[in-house]
XYZ file of C-alpha atoms in Angstrom:
467
model
C 0.000 0.000 0.000
C 1.152 3.562 -0.663
C 0.868 6.386 1.873
C 0.419 10.085 1.212
C 3.581 12.086 0.457
C 5.688 13.567 3.243
C 8.148 16.125 1.774
C 10.262 16.087 4.935
C 10.948 12.361 4.580
C 12.365 12.823 1.099
C 14.464 15.749 2.278
C 15.883 13.690 5.146
C 16.909 10.802 2.867
C 18.814 12.710 0.198
C 18.357 16.306 1.086
C 21.053 18.272 2.886
C 21.475 20.288 -0.294
C 17.758 21.171 -0.514
C 15.822 23.573 1.709
C 12.360 22.329 0.767
C 10.637 19.288 -0.699
C 9.868 18.826 -4.390
C 6.765 20.083 -6.145
C 3.940 17.540 -6.173
C 4.183 17.107 -9.950
C 7.950 16.707 -9.725
C 7.430 14.102 -7.043
C 4.962 12.229 -9.221
C 7.283 12.120 -12.228
C 10.347 11.346 -10.109
C 8.995 8.511 -7.963
C 9.414 4.941 -9.189
C 8.192 3.007 -6.146
C 4.912 2.310 -7.910
C 6.707 -0.173 -10.130
C 10.235 -0.793 -8.841
C 8.902 -2.320 -5.623
C 9.000 -5.528 -7.692
C 12.757 -5.437 -7.093
C 12.400 -5.755 -3.316
C 13.854 -9.282 -3.023
C 16.838 -8.411 -5.203
C 17.394 -5.119 -3.367
C 17.426 -6.813 0.014
C 19.694 -9.607 -1.234
C 22.140 -7.017 -2.596
C 22.075 -5.024 0.646
C 22.706 -8.100 2.780
C 25.675 -9.069 0.609
C 26.976 -5.499 0.769
C 26.672 -5.348 4.567
C 28.456 -8.684 5.006
C 31.273 -7.443 2.774
C 31.571 -4.170 4.696
C 31.997 -6.169 7.895
C 34.509 -8.580 6.341
C 36.667 -5.687 5.151
C 36.474 -3.859 8.491
C 34.517 -0.920 7.088
C 31.548 -1.800 9.267
C 31.489 -3.308 12.733
C 30.306 -6.880 13.129
C 27.449 -5.907 15.441
C 26.204 -3.284 13.001
C 26.434 -5.753 10.122
C 24.525 -8.359 12.114
C 21.819 -5.848 12.981
C 21.563 -4.826 9.335
C 21.325 -8.422 8.137
C 18.614 -9.304 10.643
C 16.766 -6.043 10.077
C 16.705 -6.603 6.335
C 15.139 -10.024 6.858
C 12.460 -8.328 8.934
C 11.809 -5.873 6.118
C 11.648 -8.760 3.657
C 9.091 -10.512 5.824
C 6.981 -7.366 6.112
C 6.917 -6.909 2.336
C 6.075 -10.546 1.660
C 3.232 -10.546 4.193
C 1.809 -7.251 2.949
C 2.547 -5.348 6.180
C 5.086 -3.000 4.584
C 3.950 0.537 3.778
C 5.593 1.846 0.618
C 6.001 5.627 0.604
C 5.948 7.715 -2.545
C 8.050 10.455 -0.958
C 10.904 7.971 -0.572
C 10.916 7.633 -4.381
C 12.130 4.103 -4.926
C 12.559 0.643 -3.475
C 16.072 1.429 -2.221
C 15.107 4.357 -0.013
C 11.927 2.645 1.147
C 13.867 -0.384 2.355
C 16.663 1.663 3.915
C 14.240 3.978 5.681
C 12.280 1.104 7.197
C 15.504 -0.659 8.157
C 16.636 2.442 10.041
C 13.276 2.625 11.797
C 13.760 -0.967 12.954
C 17.442 -0.988 14.006
C 18.349 2.699 14.387
C 21.742 4.186 13.496
C 23.314 0.988 12.057
C 20.758 1.252 9.234
C 22.261 4.582 8.257
C 25.653 2.924 7.724
C 24.408 0.462 5.095
C 24.894 2.843 2.184
C 28.628 3.201 2.829
C 30.671 2.525 -0.308
C 27.765 2.385 -2.727
C 25.273 4.582 -4.587
C 21.725 4.159 -5.768
C 23.274 3.999 -9.238
C 25.132 0.733 -8.663
C 22.393 -0.444 -6.323
C 19.685 -0.269 -8.985
C 22.078 -1.721 -11.545
C 22.621 -4.835 -9.440
C 18.952 -5.120 -8.429
C 17.741 -4.885 -12.000
C 20.405 -7.255 -13.291
C 19.485 -9.818 -10.638
C 15.813 -9.508 -11.575
C 16.453 -9.893 -15.296
C 18.736 -12.862 -14.612
C 15.880 -14.521 -12.721
C 13.576 -13.861 -15.677
C 16.075 -15.512 -18.021
C 15.955 -18.611 -15.820
C 12.157 -18.586 -15.904
C 12.113 -18.122 -19.677
C 14.534 -21.021 -20.149
C 12.338 -23.260 -17.990
C 9.168 -22.143 -19.790
C 10.657 -22.711 -23.228
C 11.883 -26.165 -22.216
C 8.369 -27.115 -21.122
C 6.911 -25.930 -24.412
C 9.550 -27.835 -26.365
C 8.534 -31.014 -24.545
C 4.904 -30.404 -25.515
C 5.819 -30.050 -29.194
C 8.038 -33.155 -29.070
C 5.150 -35.140 -27.577
C 2.937 -34.062 -30.486
C 5.688 -34.995 -32.947
C 6.068 -38.416 -31.341
C 2.358 -39.213 -31.711
C 2.133 -37.984 -35.295
C 5.536 -38.908 -36.715
C 3.944 -40.533 -39.765
C 0.725 -38.523 -40.040
C 0.623 -36.808 -43.424
C -0.400 -33.178 -43.766
C 0.072 -30.452 -46.370
C 3.193 -28.366 -46.240
C 2.559 -24.789 -47.294
C 4.318 -21.988 -49.087
C 2.365 -18.748 -49.573
C -0.315 -20.539 -47.492
C -0.957 -22.754 -50.508
C -0.392 -26.487 -50.624
C 3.197 -27.123 -51.664
C 4.351 -30.667 -50.752
C 3.174 -33.306 -48.304
C 4.954 -33.306 -44.954
C 4.347 -35.098 -41.683
C 2.650 -33.691 -38.587
C 5.689 -34.683 -36.556
C 7.992 -32.789 -38.875
C 5.876 -29.657 -38.583
C 5.847 -29.869 -34.778
C 9.618 -30.318 -34.680
C 10.094 -27.135 -36.707
C 8.899 -25.220 -33.645
C 11.174 -27.247 -31.394
C 14.115 -26.005 -33.447
C 12.902 -22.400 -33.202
C 12.424 -22.684 -29.456
C 15.844 -24.280 -29.043
C 17.369 -21.180 -30.587
C 15.239 -19.027 -28.293
C 16.449 -20.961 -25.276
C 20.060 -20.607 -26.331
C 19.611 -16.845 -26.722
C 18.395 -16.548 -23.133
C 21.236 -18.781 -21.976
C 23.770 -16.627 -23.829
C 22.242 -13.418 -22.490
C 22.283 -14.792 -18.957
C 25.939 -15.749 -19.213
C 26.869 -12.330 -20.577
C 24.970 -10.404 -17.896
C 26.386 -12.434 -15.024
C 28.801 -9.744 -13.836
C 28.169 -7.722 -10.694
C 28.033 -3.890 -10.875
C 27.754 -3.456 -7.104
C 30.676 -1.401 -5.806
C 30.915 0.841 -8.854
C 29.181 3.415 -6.610
C 27.889 6.535 -8.361
C 30.163 6.189 -11.384
C 33.844 6.265 -10.358
C 34.158 3.486 -7.786
C 34.809 4.224 -4.115
C 37.730 5.082 -1.844
C 36.559 2.541 0.743
C 38.528 -0.750 0.664
C 35.578 -2.828 -0.497
C 35.835 -6.392 -1.845
C 33.761 -6.504 -5.010
C 34.685 -10.111 -5.692
C 33.096 -11.069 -2.376
C 29.764 -9.416 -3.148
C 29.795 -10.776 -6.695
C 30.247 -14.328 -5.403
C 27.608 -13.890 -2.686
C 25.050 -12.850 -5.312
C 25.877 -15.678 -7.716
C 27.765 -13.613 -10.279
C 30.830 -14.916 -12.084
C 32.848 -11.768 -11.461
C 32.513 -8.029 -10.780
C 32.177 -5.679 -13.737
C 35.501 -4.213 -14.845
C 34.645 -0.566 -15.501
C 32.694 1.566 -13.050
C 31.413 3.963 -15.736
C 29.999 1.134 -17.803
C 28.681 -0.596 -14.679
C 26.144 2.077 -13.783
C 25.210 3.073 -17.344
C 24.831 -0.380 -18.909
C 21.402 -1.712 -19.776
C 22.553 -4.111 -22.464
C 21.434 -7.001 -20.271
C 17.855 -5.697 -20.346
C 18.017 -5.034 -24.091
C 19.302 -8.555 -24.744
C 16.513 -9.987 -22.624
C 13.962 -7.950 -24.578
C 15.492 -8.911 -27.925
C 15.432 -12.600 -27.023
C 11.878 -12.188 -25.720
C 10.796 -10.507 -28.963
C 12.147 -13.315 -31.127
C 10.624 -15.962 -28.875
C 7.278 -14.147 -28.855
C 7.431 -13.925 -32.642
C 7.724 -17.724 -32.768
C 4.782 -18.080 -30.395
C 2.813 -15.681 -32.566
C 3.539 -17.692 -35.713
C 2.178 -20.876 -34.181
C -0.744 -18.969 -32.693
C -1.582 -17.836 -36.232
C -1.480 -21.436 -37.418
C -3.784 -22.500 -34.585
C -6.272 -19.791 -35.544
C -6.261 -20.995 -39.148
C -6.140 -24.724 -38.395
C -9.002 -24.654 -35.897
C -11.343 -22.866 -38.325
C -14.286 -24.650 -39.927
C -12.601 -24.206 -43.294
C -9.478 -26.152 -42.256
C -10.481 -28.399 -39.309
C -6.857 -29.514 -38.900
C -6.962 -29.326 -35.097
C -9.405 -29.174 -32.235
C -8.569 -26.926 -29.301
C -9.885 -27.869 -25.884
C -12.478 -25.829 -24.044
C -9.701 -24.625 -21.724
C -8.292 -22.361 -24.446
C -11.382 -21.248 -26.353
C -14.410 -19.059 -25.725
C -17.881 -18.702 -27.165
C -19.845 -15.885 -28.750
C -22.412 -13.722 -26.996
C -24.755 -14.020 -29.992
C -23.658 -16.990 -32.135
C -24.064 -20.230 -30.146
C -22.150 -22.331 -32.643
C -18.899 -20.415 -32.220
C -15.795 -21.775 -30.506
C -13.231 -19.017 -30.779
C -9.468 -19.578 -30.411
C -9.148 -16.508 -28.194
C -6.053 -17.680 -26.318
C -4.161 -18.054 -29.586
C -5.383 -14.667 -30.807
C -4.323 -12.957 -27.582
C -0.913 -14.597 -27.792
C -0.580 -13.313 -31.325
C -1.203 -9.805 -29.986
C 1.163 -10.111 -27.003
C 4.102 -9.883 -29.415
C 3.181 -6.249 -30.028
C 3.652 -5.392 -26.362
C 7.027 -7.117 -26.221
C 8.271 -5.552 -29.444
C 7.052 -2.184 -28.198
C 9.007 -2.574 -24.971
C 12.141 -3.453 -26.946
C 11.839 -0.398 -29.175
C 11.052 1.814 -26.169
C 14.185 0.827 -24.248
C 16.399 1.183 -27.322
C 14.929 4.646 -27.791
C 15.629 5.559 -24.161
C 19.239 4.397 -24.260
C 20.334 5.576 -27.690
C 20.819 9.211 -26.758
C 22.385 8.954 -23.302
C 25.924 10.126 -22.679
C 27.847 8.327 -19.908
C 26.977 7.607 -17.245
C 23.660 7.490 -15.405
C 20.726 9.697 -16.391
C 17.253 9.726 -14.885
C 15.905 8.626 -18.261
C 17.049 5.165 -17.257
C 14.354 5.013 -14.594
C 11.985 4.382 -17.506
C 13.682 1.071 -18.272
C 11.920 -1.141 -15.756
C 8.229 -0.867 -16.603
C 9.000 -1.868 -20.179
C 10.956 -4.921 -19.110
C 8.471 -5.900 -16.401
C 5.588 -5.820 -18.864
C 7.498 -7.733 -21.535
C 8.585 -10.405 -19.069
C 5.038 -10.828 -17.779
C 3.699 -11.121 -21.317
C 6.345 -13.641 -22.355
C 5.935 -15.896 -19.320
C 2.147 -15.837 -19.702
C 2.493 -16.601 -23.400
C 4.814 -19.559 -22.819
C 2.501 -21.032 -20.197
C -0.599 -20.600 -22.359
C 1.042 -21.998 -25.480
C 2.333 -25.011 -23.553
C -1.234 -25.691 -22.428
C -2.658 -25.319 -25.923
C -0.056 -27.533 -27.573
C -0.489 -30.163 -24.890
C -4.295 -30.184 -25.252
C -4.771 -29.816 -28.993
C -5.924 -32.806 -31.032
C -4.923 -33.153 -34.664
C -7.572 -34.405 -37.106
C -5.509 -37.033 -38.885
C -8.032 -37.846 -41.590
C -8.578 -34.222 -42.560
C -4.831 -33.581 -42.573
C -4.168 -36.464 -44.950
C -7.052 -35.571 -47.260
C -5.803 -32.007 -47.433
C -2.250 -33.185 -48.082
C -3.425 -34.940 -51.226
C -5.096 -31.835 -52.626
C -3.606 -29.084 -54.727
C -1.316 -31.377 -56.775
C 0.995 -31.698 -53.786
C 3.006 -34.532 -55.347
C 3.917 -32.566 -58.477
C 7.493 -32.157 -57.292
C 7.708 -35.922 -56.764
C 6.609 -36.407 -60.353
C 9.251 -33.966 -61.595
C 11.927 -35.727 -59.518
C 10.819 -39.111 -60.966
C 11.184 -37.767 -64.501
C 14.730 -36.645 -63.695
C 15.781 -39.848 -61.955
C 14.002 -42.366 -64.198
C 13.979 -40.720 -67.635
C 17.138 -38.641 -67.111
C 15.351 -35.454 -68.145
C 16.937 -32.121 -67.239
C 15.050 -30.709 -64.290
C 13.767 -27.708 -66.227
C 12.285 -30.030 -68.863
C 10.843 -32.249 -66.141
C 9.332 -29.159 -64.548
C 7.661 -28.255 -67.853
C 6.305 -31.793 -68.396
C 4.929 -31.869 -64.862
C 3.311 -28.466 -65.266
C 1.590 -29.685 -68.436
C 0.281 -32.755 -66.604
C -0.971 -30.577 -63.746
C -2.843 -28.421 -66.251
C -4.341 -31.566 -67.802
C -5.483 -32.882 -64.409
C -6.881 -29.483 -63.491
C -8.863 -29.399 -66.731
C -10.282 -32.852 -65.986
C -11.066 -31.926 -62.387
C -8.903 -34.660 -60.906
C -5.559 -35.032 -59.131
C -2.309 -36.300 -60.672
C -2.672 -39.919 -59.434
C -6.086 -40.029 -61.138
C -4.671 -39.442 -64.632
C -4.500 -42.571 -66.801
C -1.119 -43.655 -68.133
C -2.368 -43.159 -71.673
C -3.079 -39.531 -70.857
C 0.355 -39.040 -69.313
C 2.177 -40.496 -72.323
C 0.559 -37.942 -74.575
C 2.659 -35.388 -72.692
C 5.816 -37.523 -72.557
C 6.023 -41.004 -74.137
C 8.622 -42.255 -71.669
C 6.299 -42.199 -68.660
C 5.495 -45.693 -67.360
C 3.255 -47.290 -64.729
C 6.110 -46.896 -62.237
C 5.239 -43.208 -61.965
C 2.283 -44.031 -59.697
C 4.720 -45.241 -57.034
C 5.678 -41.628 -56.281
C 2.329 -39.895 -56.667
C 0.687 -40.898 -53.378
C 1.248 -38.620 -50.384
C 2.463 -41.491 -48.215
C 5.040 -42.439 -50.817
C 6.031 -38.795 -51.107
C 6.812 -38.261 -47.436
C 8.573 -41.640 -47.111
C 10.911 -40.660 -49.912
C 12.136 -37.450 -48.182
C 14.985 -39.200 -46.396
C 17.589 -36.443 -46.585
C 18.862 -35.303 -43.197
C 16.316 -32.908 -41.755
C 13.656 -34.197 -44.148
C 10.038 -35.060 -43.448
C 10.243 -38.852 -43.811
C 8.785 -40.585 -40.744
C 12.078 -42.390 -40.184
C 13.897 -39.059 -39.980
C 11.189 -37.559 -37.757
C 11.484 -40.429 -35.289
C 15.247 -39.924 -35.172
C 14.762 -36.273 -34.299
C 12.069 -37.055 -31.735
C 14.438 -39.485 -30.021
C 17.231 -36.918 -30.081
C 15.063 -34.242 -28.465
C 13.552 -36.634 -25.934
C 17.060 -37.491 -24.797
C 18.151 -33.846 -24.758
C 15.094 -32.558 -22.861
C 14.896 -35.412 -20.346
């Protein structure tokens, strides 16, 4: 809960230089506690590590450090139980925590800020929070990958149309299509893993921008907070938001992949396609049309990408014009990242549920795979391999046969051999062995191809990799 402003409190926290409190509008634009209170756990963890380091280096007495450590746990408990009163006049999570700590333990609380600044404090808090979000994204993506692999395992040999330009191109297998998203998500996961590894340096101890004259041990605080090392340049430490930008970039690409499959679910679940059935858990009805079963979850996921992309562009726009080091503009970084992270995690959870629940209509998929002359490429390949025609000539012969079948209102396998030989006399009965959709997909044995044998190999590989 947020209390009414008290100008004196703000003046006491940072204000020897100022004779009066800020204007109410200035206070409203300056305060960030309305959103950065989400960093409370990271802020308290950073402060406890900082206090322990100050004691270990002799900068702070052991009794003061112990009081600070215990007092911070009390503050943490108050926040988690909802008893903590956040104050707008204290601007941010850092001053709110420090002020309450001082109320609880007295003067030792005032010593906590020795050797640091709010600049490095927010840098470490935010980095810790984003690192946690990377871990959550990695876990969420892994769960979704498992759901797609399970679908691929069930339908490794189910035939469906493969599309280009949203028109039937060649037959593929359901399992192969599902595994395409596993590959996309694997890249997404690796991007979050790479971003996490790159951001795992600790800015705490860079102070305002130049470091500090106190004999602090930055390696100690870095280790205590799970970082690989401290950052190497104090100017960069307090002005860097690359870690947040990388998280947003990875989130945008991942959300784009979710949006692509969401689009397919919208199309596939329509009465015109009937490729899949979505469960009642992920659909809604119409207020006026009782027959409707709308894929609203998929549609909302498709839209969530806009929020995440918007956050990415917003933070790039904030950062692009800032000279070193810290500027108040950077306070606008967190809401964008918070919203994007929330949208991504919700999207991953919802998509995992939809993929796990959806049921593919095998008969409709196979019937659709056979439409639109989907085995024309197989016919052209047969002409090359069997009659030794140049591919361009084979392409022309096949196109002529497609036109003939279209004129007759039938598919390629329905043409009689006598009709085919009028286009090319070398065509024999053996051509029918490649014209069925099942024969087509079985023949695509190149590595990464759609043949059921290859799909099962990839399913086994991913099952082993994902555990």
